[in-house]
Coordinates of C-alpha atoms and ligand atoms in Angstrom, one line a residue:
X146 CA 95.6 125.9 53.9
X147 CA 97.4 123.6 56.4
X148 CA 98.3 120.2 55.0
X149 CA 98.4 117.1 57.0
X150 CA 102.2 117.1 56.9
X151 CA 102.4 120.7 58.0
X152 CA 100.1 120.1 60.9
X153 CA 102.0 116.9 61.9
X154 CA 105.4 118.8 61.8
X155 CA 104.1 121.8 63.7
X156 CA 101.9 120.0 66.2
X157 CA 102.2 120.9 69.9
X158 CA 105.0 119.1 71.8
X159 CA 104.2 116.1 74.0
X160 CA 102.9 116.6 77.5
X161 CA 105.5 117.4 80.1
X162 CA 105.9 114.1 82.0
X163 CA 109.0 112.9 83.6
X164 CA 108.8 109.3 82.3
X165 CA 110.5 108.7 79.0
X166 CA 107.4 106.9 77.9
X167 CA 104.4 105.2 79.5
X168 CA 104.5 102.0 77.6
X169 CA 104.7 98.8 79.6
X170 CA 104.8 96.3 76.7
X171 CA 107.9 95.1 74.8
X172 CA 107.9 97.9 72.2
X173 CA 111.6 97.4 71.4
X174 CA 111.0 94.0 69.9
X175 CA 109.4 95.2 66.6
X176 CA 112.2 97.7 65.7
X177 CA 114.9 95.1 66.7
X178 CA 113.4 92.4 64.6
X179 CA 113.0 94.8 61.7
X180 CA 116.7 95.8 61.9
X181 CA 117.8 92.2 62.0
X182 CA 115.5 91.1 59.1
X183 CA 116.4 93.9 56.8
X184 CA 120.1 93.8 57.6
X185 CA 120.3 90.0 56.8
X186 CA 118.3 90.4 53.6
X187 CA 120.4 93.3 52.4
X188 CA 123.6 91.4 53.1
X189 CA 122.4 88.4 51.2
X190 CA 121.1 90.4 48.3
X191 CA 124.3 92.4 48.0
X192 CA 126.4 89.3 48.0
X193 CA 124.2 87.6 45.3
X194 CA 123.9 90.7 43.1
X195 CA 127.7 91.1 42.8
X196 CA 128.5 87.4 42.8
X197 CA 127.7 87.1 39.1
X198 CA 127.4 83.4 39.0
X199 CA 125.0 80.5 39.5
X200 CA 122.0 82.6 38.4
X201 CA 120.8 80.6 35.4
X202 CA 119.9 76.9 35.1
X203 CA 120.5 76.1 31.4
X204 CA 118.6 72.8 31.3
X205 CA 115.4 74.3 32.7
X206 CA 115.7 78.0 31.9
X207 CA 115.5 79.1 35.5
X208 CA 116.6 82.6 36.0
X209 CA 116.8 84.1 39.5
X210 CA 114.9 87.3 40.0
X211 CA 118.1 89.0 41.2
X212 CA 119.4 88.8 37.7
X213 CA 116.3 89.7 35.7
X214 CA 116.4 91.1 33.2
X215 CA 119.9 90.0 32.5
X216 CA 121.3 92.7 30.3
X217 CA 125.0 92.6 30.8
X218 CA 127.4 91.5 28.2
X219 CA 128.6 89.0 30.8
X220 CA 125.2 87.3 30.9
X221 CA 124.8 83.8 29.5
X222 CA 123.2 84.6 26.1
X223 CA 120.2 82.3 26.7
X224 CA 119.4 84.1 30.0
X225 CA 119.3 87.5 28.4
X226 CA 115.7 87.6 27.3
X227 CA 115.9 91.3 26.5
X228 CA 119.4 91.6 25.0
X229 CA 122.8 92.3 26.4
X230 CA 123.9 95.9 26.2
X231 CA 125.5 96.9 29.6
X232 CA 129.3 96.5 30.0
X233 CA 130.5 93.4 31.8
X234 CA 132.2 94.8 35.0
X235 CA 132.4 93.3 38.5
X236 CA 130.8 96.4 40.0
X237 CA 127.9 96.5 37.5
X238 CA 125.2 94.0 38.5
X239 CA 123.9 91.9 35.6
X240 CA 120.4 93.3 36.2
X241 CA 121.6 96.9 36.7
X242 CA 118.6 98.1 34.5
X243 CA 116.0 97.0 37.1
X244 CA 117.7 96.7 40.5
X245 CA 118.0 100.5 41.2
X246 CA 114.3 101.0 40.5
X247 CA 113.3 98.0 42.5
X248 CA 115.4 99.3 45.4
X249 CA 113.9 102.8 45.0
X250 CA 110.4 101.2 44.9
X251 CA 111.0 99.4 48.2
X252 CA 112.8 102.3 49.9
X253 CA 110.0 104.7 49.2
X254 CA 107.2 102.2 49.9
X255 CA 104.9 103.5 52.6
X256 CA 105.4 100.4 54.7
X257 CA 109.2 100.3 54.5
X258 CA 109.3 104.0 55.3
X259 CA 107.5 103.3 58.5
X260 CA 109.8 100.3 59.2
X261 CA 113.1 102.0 58.8
X262 CA 112.0 105.3 60.2
X263 CA 111.1 103.4 63.4
X264 CA 113.9 100.8 63.5
X265 CA 116.9 102.5 62.0
X266 CA 116.3 106.2 62.6
X267 CA 114.2 105.9 65.8
X268 CA 112.0 108.5 64.5
X269 CA 110.0 107.6 66.5
X270 CA 110.9 104.0 67.5
X271 CA 107.3 103.2 68.4
X272 CA 104.0 104.8 69.1
X273 CA 104.0 107.0 72.2
X274 CA 107.8 106.8 72.5
X275 CA 109.7 110.0 72.0
X276 CA 111.6 110.6 68.8
X277 CA 115.3 109.7 68.9
X278 CA 116.1 113.1 67.3
X279 CA 115.7 116.6 68.7
X280 CA 114.0 117.9 65.6
X281 CA 111.3 116.4 63.5
X282 CA 110.7 117.8 60.0
X283 CA 108.7 114.9 58.6
X284 CA 109.0 114.4 54.8
X285 CA 108.6 118.1 53.9
X286 CA 112.3 118.8 53.1
X287 CA 115.1 117.4 51.0
X288 CA 116.0 114.5 50.9
X289 CA 112.9 112.9 52.4
X290 CA 110.6 115.0 50.2
X291 CA 111.8 112.7 47.4
X292 CA 109.8 109.9 48.9
X293 CA 107.0 111.4 46.9
X294 CA 108.5 109.8 43.8
X295 CA 107.1 106.5 44.9
X296 CA 104.2 106.9 42.6
X297 CA 106.5 106.9 39.6
X298 CA 108.6 104.0 40.9
X299 CA 105.3 102.0 41.0
X300 CA 105.0 102.1 37.2
X301 CA 108.6 100.8 36.8
X302 CA 108.1 98.1 39.4
X303 CA 104.9 97.1 37.6
X304 CA 106.9 96.7 34.4
X305 CA 109.6 94.7 36.1
X306 CA 107.0 92.4 37.6
X307 CA 105.8 91.7 34.0
X308 CA 109.4 90.8 33.2
X309 CA 109.6 88.4 36.1
X310 CA 106.3 86.9 35.0
X311 CA 107.7 86.4 31.5
X312 CA 110.8 84.7 33.0
X313 CA 108.6 82.4 35.0
X314 CA 106.6 81.4 31.8
X315 CA 109.8 80.8 29.8
X316 CA 111.0 78.5 32.6
X317 CA 108.5 75.8 31.6
X318 CA 111.3 74.1 29.7
X319 CA 113.3 70.9 29.8
X320 CA 116.0 69.6 27.5
X321 CA 113.3 67.9 25.5
X322 CA 110.9 70.8 25.3
X323 CA 108.1 71.5 27.7
X324 CA 108.7 70.6 31.4
X325 CA 107.7 71.3 34.9
X326 CA 109.8 71.0 38.0
X327 CA 109.9 72.3 41.5
X328 CA 111.8 75.3 40.2
X329 CA 108.7 76.3 38.2
X330 CA 106.6 76.1 41.4
X331 CA 109.1 78.3 43.2
X332 CA 109.4 80.9 40.4
X333 CA 105.7 81.0 39.9
X334 CA 104.9 81.4 43.6
X335 CA 107.5 84.2 43.8
X336 CA 105.9 86.0 40.9
X337 CA 102.4 85.7 42.3
X338 CA 103.6 87.0 45.7
X339 CA 105.4 89.9 43.9
X340 CA 102.1 90.8 42.2
X341 CA 100.3 90.7 45.6
X342 CA 102.8 93.2 46.9
X343 CA 102.9 95.4 43.8
X344 CA 99.2 95.6 43.2
X345 CA 98.5 96.3 46.8
X346 CA 100.8 99.4 46.7
X347 CA 99.1 102.6 47.9
X348 CA 100.0 104.3 44.6
X349 CA 98.4 101.4 42.6
X350 CA 95.3 101.8 44.7
X351 CA 95.2 105.5 43.9
X352 CA 95.8 104.8 40.2
X353 CA 92.8 102.4 40.2
X354 CA 90.3 104.4 42.2
X355 CA 91.7 107.9 42.8
X356 CA 90.2 111.2 41.6
X357 CA 86.8 109.7 41.0
X358 CA 83.6 111.4 42.1
X359 CA 81.3 108.5 41.5
X360 CA 82.4 104.8 41.8
X361 CA 79.0 103.9 40.3
X362 CA 80.0 105.4 37.0
X363 CA 83.2 103.5 36.8
X364 CA 82.4 99.9 37.8
X365 CA 85.6 98.4 36.4
X366 CA 87.8 100.8 38.1
X367 CA 85.8 100.3 41.3
X368 CA 86.4 96.5 41.1
X369 CA 90.1 97.1 40.5
X370 CA 90.3 99.5 43.4
X371 CA 88.5 97.0 45.6
X372 CA 90.9 94.3 44.7
X373 CA 93.9 96.6 45.3
X374 CA 92.4 97.6 48.6
X375 CA 92.1 94.0 49.8
X376 CA 95.8 93.5 49.0
X377 CA 96.7 96.9 50.5
X378 CA 95.1 95.9 53.9
X379 CA 97.9 93.3 54.2
X380 CA 100.7 95.4 52.6
X381 CA 103.1 94.9 55.5
X382 CA 102.6 91.1 55.2
X383 CA 103.3 91.1 51.5
X384 CA 106.3 93.3 52.0
X385 CA 108.0 90.8 54.3
X386 CA 106.7 87.7 52.4
X387 CA 108.2 88.9 49.2
X388 CA 111.6 89.7 50.8
X389 CA 111.6 86.1 51.9
X390 CA 110.3 84.7 48.6
X391 CA 112.9 86.6 46.6
X392 CA 115.7 85.3 48.7
X393 CA 114.4 81.7 48.7
X394 CA 113.8 81.7 45.0
X395 CA 117.3 83.1 44.3
X396 CA 118.8 80.5 46.7
X397 CA 116.9 77.6 45.0
X398 CA 118.1 78.7 41.6
X399 CA 121.6 79.1 42.9
X400 CA 121.6 75.7 44.5
X401 CA 120.4 74.0 41.3
X402 CA 122.8 76.0 39.1
X403 CA 125.7 75.2 41.3
X404 CA 124.9 71.5 41.4
X405 CA 124.3 71.4 45.1
X406 CA 120.8 69.8 44.5
X407 CA 119.0 68.5 41.5
X408 CA 115.7 70.0 40.5
X409 CA 112.7 67.8 41.4
X410 CA 111.0 67.1 38.0
X411 CA 107.3 66.5 37.6
X412 CA 107.2 66.7 33.8
X413 CA 110.1 66.5 31.3
Ligands
FES139 FE1 104.4 99.9 49.4 FE2 103.7 101.3 47.2 S1 103.2 101.7 49.2 S2 104.9 99.4 47.4

């Protein structure tokens, strides 16, 4: 039996036309913006992850998501909600337990695959534009066949989103007890957006509603699948919004922790 991937890889070549492509619109804009956006984000995230400072606001218990869970022996003890057991080393991120899986989750995400295949690998750079490489093997061989592990990274990303949610709850704190500040709004908004991205994952949608013959016999799973499908329809949007929200949340926590700004307090 021929699979979709097989047929895509072995499909007939394009029609023999002289023009490189027949597109008249500005099709380069999308790939260029994608390269710029991802490059800037990766540069910022790399700097922050290895900076190992200004990630925790002791007065209000704000912890940036880039350092969550903080499990290095170098973490401030109060910021380590799940213990400190990794060695403190400049090349080991404080959140080394979660960051590799989050990176793998995003790298293997269906949307990001499309984004970097098009923009970084030009394979192809846009619809109806020839592939930048002489041969196209799809995701049928090593290493791209490993993209299929995305379904397992989903479970890990789900667990890490729970950890981020717990951080956001613990952050309702002030030196006198309960408190609410702008940092809480930022952390909470970021967590909600992360859930929108994670629960709209194609793998999540399959977990909710896949392998069922009759939706009518599984009303709860049907509702969950419907909910996931609604989020999934905007998966690209959530992918970009969460990149921005992660960086902005981290920057806000860093700015307060470093004393550049003071947190706007509503309660406590
Ligand atoms: Fe994008 Fe799963 S498909 S997170």
